[in-house]
Amino acid sequence: MGLEDSDALRVLRDALAPDTSGAELVRAFYTHWFALDVSLRDLFPPEMDAQRAAFGHALHWVYGELVAQHAAEPVAFLAQLGRDHRKYGVLPTHYESLRAALLTALRRQVGDAWTEAVDDAARQSLNLITGVMSGAADAEEGPAWWDGTVVEHHRVSRDLAVVRLRLDQPMHYHPGQYVNVHVPQCPRRWRFLSPAIPAESDGGIEFHVRQVPGGLVSTAIVNETRPGDRWRLSSPHGGLHVDRGGGDVLMVAGSTGLAPLRTVIMDLCRYAENPRVHLFFGARYRCELYDLPTLWQVAAHNPWLSVSPVSEYNNDPAWAADYPDVTPPRGLHVHQIGRLPEVVTRYGGWGDRQILICGGPAMVDATKAALIAKGAPPERIQHDPLSR
């Protein structure tokens, strides 16, 4: 029965469950794959923990969808994954060795439960996974990546930087999407960033980056990036958006989570009429609300936009004096003190709004939970995948 045998597929899904056994399976897969083709190791970062976790999570989800006999979403996901993997230099022969290594790892993990039916389901599912990825990559006519030059780097706070690039060729992306970025200071390490401006015909693109404790890439971008650096970007992902005919909008941005929402807002400025948009922009300190002057300018010319600044603390630290003053002119909503989830839900559940939340995973989870507790329908809430 193969792909129609839900019981056999369930055995494979359970073997990939994100616990100790699933992690061991993925680790064994990569060990065997690199042994089959030693050239593959140079395509991956030195530290493999995040790579293994992401791959295991993706496979577990795909097999869960196959168990449920859902084909459309996993096929679309695998096709995008194949197109995106072109940036690593993945070749058709790599998919052949991947299939062989994963089959071996699955068989060893399943052990005595490996029946003829499970073998048939494994072979057919792996043919599907590698076939869709390889076929989509081969059929894609667009570039595998976009190269660009850093033209500006502004340190706007102690651990925040705004970086502007000029791409060698323009990239088309929808407002609210994100891209995978590679910087020269961190070879073979890719990180997702959201453009902070809509796509430009001359290849201009801007990113807002906050240094994450222990994060090699974010630390390099904030502290070491200089004009002239060459970056590489992969194809865009994500579906964060505003339906202009879908009613008024609530946006909640934590720190550099502002970037994708800022892009959506700037794109809306192209239209004469828009739904009302209320943006809560939050940070730890007032001085970290780095883009308030720009938001004030946009709101001053677009009456459909309201902006509420929020900080957890009322007073700035001493180091704030070393960076630009971000206090906007009078005109924005009154500055509020508190954590974003509590401040936003003081006004109710916003259940009649389209809701977009961007920021760190903890903030997104807390804000989403607080809004749902206040009555906001979960299906009205959008946010990017927290494990991207």
Tab-separated table of C-alpha atoms in Angstrom:
chain	number	residue	atom	x	y	z
A	1	MET	CA	0.000	0.000	0.000
A	2	GLY	CA	2.950	2.329	0.570
A	3	LEU	CA	1.787	5.926	0.884
A	4	GLU	CA	-1.790	4.788	1.514
A	5	ASP	CA	-0.814	2.655	4.521
A	6	SER	CA	-1.367	5.005	7.457
A	7	ASP	CA	-0.302	2.410	10.017
A	8	ALA	CA	3.094	1.888	8.340
A	9	LEU	CA	3.595	5.629	7.922
A	10	ARG	CA	2.748	6.108	11.590
A	11	VAL	CA	5.651	3.816	12.534
A	12	LEU	CA	8.007	6.069	10.558
A	13	ARG	CA	6.508	9.245	12.015
A	14	ASP	CA	6.883	7.947	15.571
A	15	ALA	CA	10.513	6.994	14.922
A	16	LEU	CA	11.146	10.658	14.094
A	17	ALA	CA	9.376	12.060	17.163
A	18	PRO	CA	11.418	14.998	18.561
A	19	ASP	CA	12.550	13.186	21.677
A	20	THR	CA	15.714	11.259	22.471
A	21	SER	CA	15.040	8.466	19.962
A	22	GLY	CA	14.169	10.868	17.145
A	23	ALA	CA	17.253	12.965	17.821
A	24	GLU	CA	19.408	9.840	17.760
A	25	LEU	CA	17.907	8.802	14.416
A	26	VAL	CA	18.667	12.184	12.831
A	27	ARG	CA	22.192	12.160	14.246
A	28	ALA	CA	22.758	8.665	12.821
A	29	PHE	CA	21.369	9.791	9.464
A	30	TYR	CA	23.832	12.680	9.140
A	31	THR	CA	26.744	10.480	10.237
A	32	HIS	CA	25.890	7.891	7.579
A	33	TRP	CA	25.174	10.531	4.911
A	34	PHE	CA	28.543	12.231	5.400
A	35	ALA	CA	30.222	8.817	5.286
A	36	LEU	CA	28.579	8.107	1.916
A	37	ASP	CA	29.762	11.453	0.500
A	38	VAL	CA	32.482	13.248	2.453
A	39	SER	CA	32.124	16.374	0.255
A	40	LEU	CA	28.730	17.029	1.847
A	41	ARG	CA	30.228	18.022	5.199
A	42	ASP	CA	31.611	21.259	3.742
A	43	LEU	CA	28.075	22.391	2.843
A	44	PHE	CA	26.966	22.498	6.472
A	45	PRO	CA	27.916	24.678	9.469
A	46	PRO	CA	30.514	23.442	11.972
A	47	GLU	CA	27.861	23.177	14.704
A	48	MET	CA	25.142	20.774	13.578
A	49	ASP	CA	22.721	20.839	16.539
A	50	ALA	CA	20.355	23.420	15.035
A	51	GLN	CA	20.542	21.821	11.591
A	52	ARG	CA	19.716	18.371	12.961
A	53	ALA	CA	16.840	19.713	15.075
A	54	ALA	CA	15.301	21.618	12.157
A	55	PHE	CA	15.600	18.644	9.788
A	56	GLY	CA	14.118	16.240	12.336
A	57	HIS	CA	11.216	18.599	13.060
A	58	ALA	CA	10.492	19.011	9.338
A	59	LEU	CA	10.546	15.260	8.667
A	60	HIS	CA	8.302	14.528	11.645
A	61	TRP	CA	5.785	17.081	10.371
A	62	VAL	CA	5.878	15.704	6.808
A	63	TYR	CA	5.237	12.162	8.005
A	64	GLY	CA	2.438	13.409	10.244
A	65	GLU	CA	0.761	14.953	7.214
A	66	LEU	CA	1.237	11.736	5.228
A	67	VAL	CA	-0.343	9.727	8.058
A	68	ALA	CA	-3.349	12.050	7.846
A	69	GLN	CA	-3.367	11.532	4.062
A	70	HIS	CA	-2.748	15.232	3.442
A	71	ALA	CA	-0.640	15.649	0.329
A	72	ALA	CA	-0.918	19.277	-0.800
A	73	GLU	CA	0.813	21.014	2.137
A	74	PRO	CA	3.795	18.635	2.480
A	75	VAL	CA	4.397	18.637	-1.290
A	76	ALA	CA	4.356	22.450	-1.361
A	77	PHE	CA	6.660	22.551	1.679
A	78	LEU	CA	9.107	20.058	0.176
A	79	ALA	CA	9.151	21.928	-3.136
A	80	GLN	CA	10.043	25.174	-1.373
A	81	LEU	CA	12.657	23.326	0.679
A	82	GLY	CA	14.232	21.977	-2.515
A	83	ARG	CA	14.303	25.385	-4.166
A	84	ASP	CA	15.793	26.937	-1.053
A	85	HIS	CA	18.502	24.285	-0.699
A	86	ARG	CA	20.041	25.381	-3.983
A	87	LYS	CA	21.832	28.078	-1.985
A	88	TYR	CA	23.913	25.366	-0.272
A	89	GLY	CA	25.120	23.958	-3.588
A	90	VAL	CA	23.035	20.774	-3.256
A	91	LEU	CA	23.217	18.557	-6.393
A	92	PRO	CA	20.918	15.757	-7.675
A	93	THR	CA	23.458	13.141	-6.557
A	94	HIS	CA	23.178	14.456	-3.010
A	95	TYR	CA	19.474	13.547	-2.961
A	96	GLU	CA	20.315	9.987	-3.972
A	97	SER	CA	22.725	9.553	-1.068
A	98	LEU	CA	20.287	11.336	1.277
A	99	ARG	CA	17.576	8.815	0.423
A	100	ALA	CA	19.927	5.877	1.015
A	101	ALA	CA	21.241	7.244	4.325
A	102	LEU	CA	17.793	8.084	5.674
A	103	LEU	CA	16.424	4.681	4.745
A	104	THR	CA	19.287	3.025	6.625
A	105	ALA	CA	18.777	5.229	9.690
A	106	LEU	CA	15.022	4.602	9.758
A	107	ARG	CA	15.468	0.836	9.434
A	108	ARG	CA	17.951	0.748	12.328
A	109	GLN	CA	15.746	2.905	14.541
A	110	VAL	CA	12.528	0.959	13.904
A	111	GLY	CA	14.264	-2.373	14.482
A	112	ASP	CA	11.955	-5.386	14.883
A	113	ALA	CA	8.916	-3.321	13.854
A	114	TRP	CA	10.378	-2.984	10.344
A	115	THR	CA	7.926	-5.080	8.344
A	116	GLU	CA	7.498	-5.439	4.617
A	117	ALA	CA	4.693	-2.872	4.778
A	118	VAL	CA	6.892	-0.370	6.647
A	119	ASP	CA	9.705	-0.952	4.160
A	120	ASP	CA	7.339	-0.261	1.275
A	121	ALA	CA	6.017	2.925	2.967
A	122	ALA	CA	9.552	4.092	3.744
A	123	ARG	CA	10.801	3.630	0.212
A	124	GLN	CA	7.795	5.322	-1.386
A	125	SER	CA	7.775	8.223	1.083
A	126	LEU	CA	11.503	8.838	0.658
A	127	ASN	CA	11.094	8.711	-3.115
A	128	LEU	CA	8.382	11.353	-2.734
A	129	ILE	CA	10.441	13.565	-0.393
A	130	THR	CA	13.641	13.523	-2.432
A	131	GLY	CA	11.824	13.523	-5.760
A	132	VAL	CA	9.769	16.626	-4.981
A	133	MET	CA	12.767	18.494	-3.560
A	134	SER	CA	15.065	17.582	-6.454
A	135	GLY	CA	12.403	18.214	-9.094
A	136	ALA	CA	11.461	21.618	-7.705
A	137	ALA	CA	15.106	22.662	-7.506
A	138	ASP	CA	15.731	21.530	-11.072
A	139	ALA	CA	12.623	23.283	-12.411
A	140	GLU	CA	13.277	26.613	-10.684
A	141	GLU	CA	14.457	29.211	-13.192
A	142	GLY	CA	15.181	32.009	-10.725
A	143	PRO	CA	18.577	32.516	-9.097
A	144	ALA	CA	19.707	30.120	-6.383
A	145	TRP	CA	20.786	33.136	-4.311
A	146	TRP	CA	21.209	36.896	-4.446
A	147	ASP	CA	24.531	38.566	-3.643
A	148	GLY	CA	24.698	42.122	-2.377
A	149	THR	CA	27.020	44.745	-0.916
A	150	VAL	CA	26.558	46.448	2.440
A	151	VAL	CA	26.272	50.186	1.770
A	152	GLU	CA	25.333	51.419	5.272
A	153	HIS	CA	25.634	50.109	8.825
A	154	HIS	CA	24.140	52.140	11.674
A	155	ARG	CA	24.499	51.153	15.319
A	156	VAL	CA	21.221	52.536	16.647
A	157	SER	CA	21.516	51.134	20.177
A	158	ARG	CA	23.843	49.015	22.279
A	159	ASP	CA	22.790	45.756	20.617
A	160	LEU	CA	20.781	46.992	17.601
A	161	ALA	CA	21.946	47.762	14.073
A	162	VAL	CA	20.290	48.855	10.836
A	163	VAL	CA	22.016	47.450	7.744
A	164	ARG	CA	21.309	48.542	4.179
A	165	LEU	CA	22.492	46.618	1.126
A	166	ARG	CA	22.420	46.955	-2.641
A	167	LEU	CA	21.763	43.591	-4.304
A	168	ASP	CA	23.496	42.781	-7.586
A	169	GLN	CA	20.067	42.010	-9.018
A	170	PRO	CA	16.664	42.936	-7.526
A	171	MET	CA	14.832	40.373	-5.401
A	172	HIS	CA	11.056	40.212	-5.478
A	173	TYR	CA	9.464	39.489	-2.107
A	174	HIS	CA	6.076	40.213	-0.599
A	175	PRO	CA	5.797	42.637	2.344
A	176	GLY	CA	6.078	40.627	5.556
A	177	GLN	CA	8.227	37.813	4.159
A	178	TYR	CA	11.684	36.814	5.443
A	179	VAL	CA	14.876	35.585	3.773
A	180	ASN	CA	17.849	33.437	4.754
A	181	VAL	CA	21.065	35.453	5.058
A	182	HIS	CA	24.742	34.488	4.979
A	183	VAL	CA	27.429	36.946	6.124
A	184	PRO	CA	31.181	36.654	5.450
A	185	GLN	CA	32.142	36.646	9.134
A	186	CYS	CA	30.281	33.343	9.710
A	187	PRO	CA	30.927	30.877	6.864
A	188	ARG	CA	28.199	28.271	6.226
A	189	ARG	CA	25.921	29.694	8.921
A	190	TRP	CA	22.597	31.005	7.616
A	191	ARG	CA	20.090	33.037	9.609
A	192	PHE	CA	16.567	34.258	8.821
A	193	LEU	CA	16.036	38.032	8.703
A	194	SER	CA	13.027	40.093	7.632
A	195	PRO	CA	13.450	42.972	5.185
A	196	ALA	CA	12.381	46.274	6.747
A	197	ILE	CA	11.387	47.935	3.450
A	198	PRO	CA	9.336	46.743	0.460
A	199	ALA	CA	11.208	45.273	-2.498
A	200	GLU	CA	12.977	47.944	-4.580
A	201	SER	CA	13.612	47.816	-8.315
A	202	ASP	CA	17.228	48.938	-7.848
A	203	GLY	CA	18.038	46.101	-5.432
A	204	GLY	CA	17.963	48.129	-2.237
A	205	ILE	CA	17.108	46.162	0.903
A	206	GLU	CA	17.300	46.899	4.629
A	207	PHE	CA	17.516	44.722	7.737
A	208	HIS	CA	17.126	45.505	11.432
A	209	VAL	CA	19.208	43.166	13.605
A	210	ARG	CA	19.357	42.694	17.352
A	211	GLN	CA	22.333	40.930	18.895
A	212	VAL	CA	21.201	37.665	20.475
A	213	PRO	CA	23.256	36.511	23.496
A	214	GLY	CA	25.499	33.732	22.242
A	215	GLY	CA	24.390	34.261	18.637
A	216	LEU	CA	27.450	34.249	16.367
A	217	VAL	CA	25.696	35.657	13.298
A	218	SER	CA	23.732	38.421	15.035
A	219	THR	CA	26.837	39.427	17.007
A	220	ALA	CA	28.882	39.638	13.806
A	221	ILE	CA	26.213	41.725	12.060
A	222	VAL	CA	25.822	44.203	14.924
A	223	ASN	CA	29.511	44.498	15.886
A	224	GLU	CA	31.590	43.642	12.831
A	225	THR	CA	29.645	44.375	9.626
A	226	ARG	CA	31.092	47.212	7.561
A	227	PRO	CA	30.212	48.874	4.235
A	228	GLY	CA	31.687	46.832	1.418
A	229	ASP	CA	30.918	43.458	3.018
A	230	ARG	CA	29.348	40.981	0.620
A	231	TRP	CA	26.221	39.155	1.827
A	232	ARG	CA	24.296	36.302	0.243
A	233	LEU	CA	20.495	35.970	0.483
A	234	SER	CA	18.229	33.048	-0.371
A	235	SER	CA	14.682	33.077	-1.699
A	236	PRO	CA	11.900	34.607	0.445
A	237	HIS	CA	9.555	32.680	2.741
A	238	GLY	CA	6.476	33.390	4.829
A	239	GLY	CA	2.921	34.540	4.338
A	240	LEU	CA	2.487	37.375	6.852
A	241	HIS	CA	0.135	39.909	5.235
A	242	VAL	CA	-2.736	42.339	5.603
A	243	ASP	CA	-5.972	41.789	3.695
A	244	ARG	CA	-7.019	45.324	2.734
A	245	GLY	CA	-10.608	44.142	2.523
A	246	GLY	CA	-10.496	42.097	5.715
A	247	GLY	CA	-11.182	44.770	8.334
A	248	ASP	CA	-9.048	46.829	10.698
A	249	VAL	CA	-5.651	45.646	11.869
A	250	LEU	CA	-3.740	45.211	15.138
A	251	MET	CA	0.047	44.902	14.879
A	252	VAL	CA	2.292	44.024	17.822
A	253	ALA	CA	6.064	44.375	17.326
A	254	GLY	CA	8.746	43.524	19.858
A	255	SER	CA	12.129	45.164	19.151
A	256	THR	CA	13.381	44.257	15.635
A	257	GLY	CA	10.175	42.284	15.120
A	258	LEU	CA	9.116	45.690	13.827
A	259	ALA	CA	10.906	45.039	10.507
A	260	PRO	CA	8.306	42.895	8.684
A	261	LEU	CA	5.396	44.970	10.027
A	262	ARG	CA	7.162	48.165	8.965
A	263	THR	CA	7.436	46.708	5.458
A	264	VAL	CA	3.711	45.948	5.391
A	265	ILE	CA	2.890	49.465	6.626
A	266	MET	CA	5.144	51.100	4.024
A	267	ASP	CA	3.532	49.017	1.300
A	268	LEU	CA	0.067	50.124	2.469
A	269	CYS	CA	1.183	53.742	2.038
A	270	ARG	CA	0.875	53.196	-1.726
A	271	TYR	CA	-2.926	53.193	-1.397
A	272	ALA	CA	-5.259	56.102	-0.804
A	273	GLU	CA	-7.608	54.087	1.412
A	274	ASN	CA	-6.669	51.410	3.931
A	275	PRO	CA	-8.127	49.684	6.966
A	276	ARG	CA	-7.196	51.295	10.267
A	277	VAL	CA	-3.907	49.968	11.612
A	278	HIS	CA	-2.898	50.225	15.282
A	279	LEU	CA	0.731	49.323	15.950
A	280	PHE	CA	2.113	48.633	19.425
A	281	PHE	CA	5.913	48.884	19.257
A	282	GLY	CA	7.690	47.617	22.349
A	283	ALA	CA	11.185	47.257	23.803
A	284	ARG	CA	12.917	47.043	27.180
A	285	TYR	CA	13.873	50.739	27.308
A	286	ARG	CA	12.601	53.888	25.582
A	287	CYS	CA	15.959	54.313	23.865
A	288	GLU	CA	15.541	50.936	22.142
A	289	LEU	CA	12.429	52.081	20.275
A	290	TYR	CA	14.875	52.879	17.503
A	291	ASP	CA	12.454	53.601	14.653
A	292	LEU	CA	9.933	55.914	16.336
A	293	PRO	CA	10.943	58.995	14.291
A	294	THR	CA	10.239	57.120	11.036
A	295	LEU	CA	6.964	55.738	12.363
A	296	TRP	CA	5.955	59.248	13.424
A	297	GLN	CA	6.605	60.543	9.901
A	298	VAL	CA	4.539	57.739	8.352
A	299	ALA	CA	1.660	58.217	10.807
A	300	ALA	CA	1.691	61.995	10.274
A	301	HIS	CA	0.934	61.497	6.574
A	302	ASN	CA	-1.380	58.481	6.874
A	303	PRO	CA	-4.330	58.993	9.244
A	304	TRP	CA	-5.222	55.273	9.129
A	305	LEU	CA	-2.046	54.476	11.139
A	306	SER	CA	-1.779	54.830	14.928
A	307	VAL	CA	1.402	53.998	16.836
A	308	SER	CA	1.675	53.242	20.558
A	309	PRO	CA	5.239	53.082	21.961
A	310	VAL	CA	5.700	50.677	24.886
A	311	SER	CA	8.723	50.044	27.102
A	312	GLU	CA	9.135	47.752	30.086
A	313	TYR	CA	11.068	50.404	32.016
A	314	ASN	CA	10.326	54.100	32.350
A	315	ASN	CA	13.940	55.283	32.588
A	316	ASP	CA	16.775	54.731	30.128
A	317	PRO	CA	20.098	53.199	31.235
A	318	ALA	CA	23.251	55.325	31.312
A	319	TRP	CA	24.582	53.846	28.061
A	320	ALA	CA	21.652	55.330	26.133
A	321	ALA	CA	23.560	58.633	25.940
A	322	ASP	CA	26.021	57.015	23.518
A	323	TYR	CA	23.353	56.458	20.849
A	324	PRO	CA	20.910	58.635	18.863
A	325	ASP	CA	17.911	60.060	20.707
A	326	VAL	CA	14.821	58.297	19.311
A	327	THR	CA	12.232	60.510	20.997
A	328	PRO	CA	9.775	61.509	18.253
A	329	PRO	CA	8.033	64.863	17.992
A	330	ARG	CA	4.628	65.193	19.669
A	331	GLY	CA	1.914	63.344	17.830
A	332	LEU	CA	2.219	59.639	18.572
A	333	HIS	CA	0.035	57.972	21.164
A	334	VAL	CA	1.130	58.361	24.760
A	335	HIS	CA	4.127	56.224	25.700
A	336	GLN	CA	3.060	53.318	27.909
A	337	ILE	CA	5.046	51.309	30.455
A	338	GLY	CA	4.735	47.551	30.817
A	339	ARG	CA	5.127	44.273	28.974
A	340	LEU	CA	3.575	44.143	25.545
A	341	PRO	CA	1.006	41.378	26.233
A	342	GLU	CA	-0.398	43.251	29.237
A	343	VAL	CA	-0.422	46.670	27.554
A	344	VAL	CA	-2.085	45.388	24.384
A	345	THR	CA	-4.812	43.463	26.203
A	346	ARG	CA	-5.725	46.413	28.428
A	347	TYR	CA	-7.848	47.430	25.465
A	348	GLY	CA	-9.611	44.066	25.199
A	349	GLY	CA	-9.139	41.068	22.926
A	350	TRP	CA	-9.116	42.915	19.596
A	351	GLY	CA	-11.275	40.091	18.264
A	352	ASP	CA	-12.634	42.186	15.395
A	353	ARG	CA	-9.127	42.860	14.003
A	354	GLN	CA	-6.662	41.144	11.742
A	355	ILE	CA	-3.809	40.523	14.209
A	356	LEU	CA	-0.113	40.348	13.256
A	357	ILE	CA	2.523	39.651	15.945
A	358	CYS	CA	6.299	39.778	15.340
A	359	GLY	CA	9.227	39.478	17.726
A	360	GLY	CA	10.976	36.922	19.900
A	361	PRO	CA	9.265	33.544	20.382
A	362	ALA	CA	8.514	34.160	24.070
A	363	MET	CA	6.875	37.529	23.351
A	364	VAL	CA	4.869	36.125	20.432
A	365	ASP	CA	3.644	33.169	22.489
A	366	ALA	CA	2.728	35.360	25.473
A	367	THR	CA	0.939	37.985	23.367
A	368	LYS	CA	-0.974	35.386	21.363
A	369	ALA	CA	-2.056	33.565	24.539
A	370	ALA	CA	-3.126	36.831	26.195
A	371	LEU	CA	-5.188	37.892	23.177
A	372	ILE	CA	-6.885	34.494	22.887
A	373	ALA	CA	-7.674	34.586	26.618
A	374	LYS	CA	-9.344	37.951	26.002
A	375	GLY	CA	-11.469	36.510	23.197
A	376	ALA	CA	-9.464	36.994	19.996
A	377	PRO	CA	-10.149	34.140	17.527
A	378	PRO	CA	-6.902	32.151	16.985
A	379	GLU	CA	-7.549	32.016	13.241
A	380	ARG	CA	-7.345	35.823	13.103
A	381	ILE	CA	-3.789	35.834	14.525
A	382	GLN	CA	-0.755	35.687	12.226
A	383	HIS	CA	2.902	35.265	13.130
A	384	ASP	CA	5.968	33.736	11.483
A	385	PRO	CA	7.010	30.188	12.407
A	386	LEU	CA	8.758	30.435	15.767
A	387	SER	CA	11.246	27.706	14.829
A	388	ARG	CA	12.432	29.238	11.572
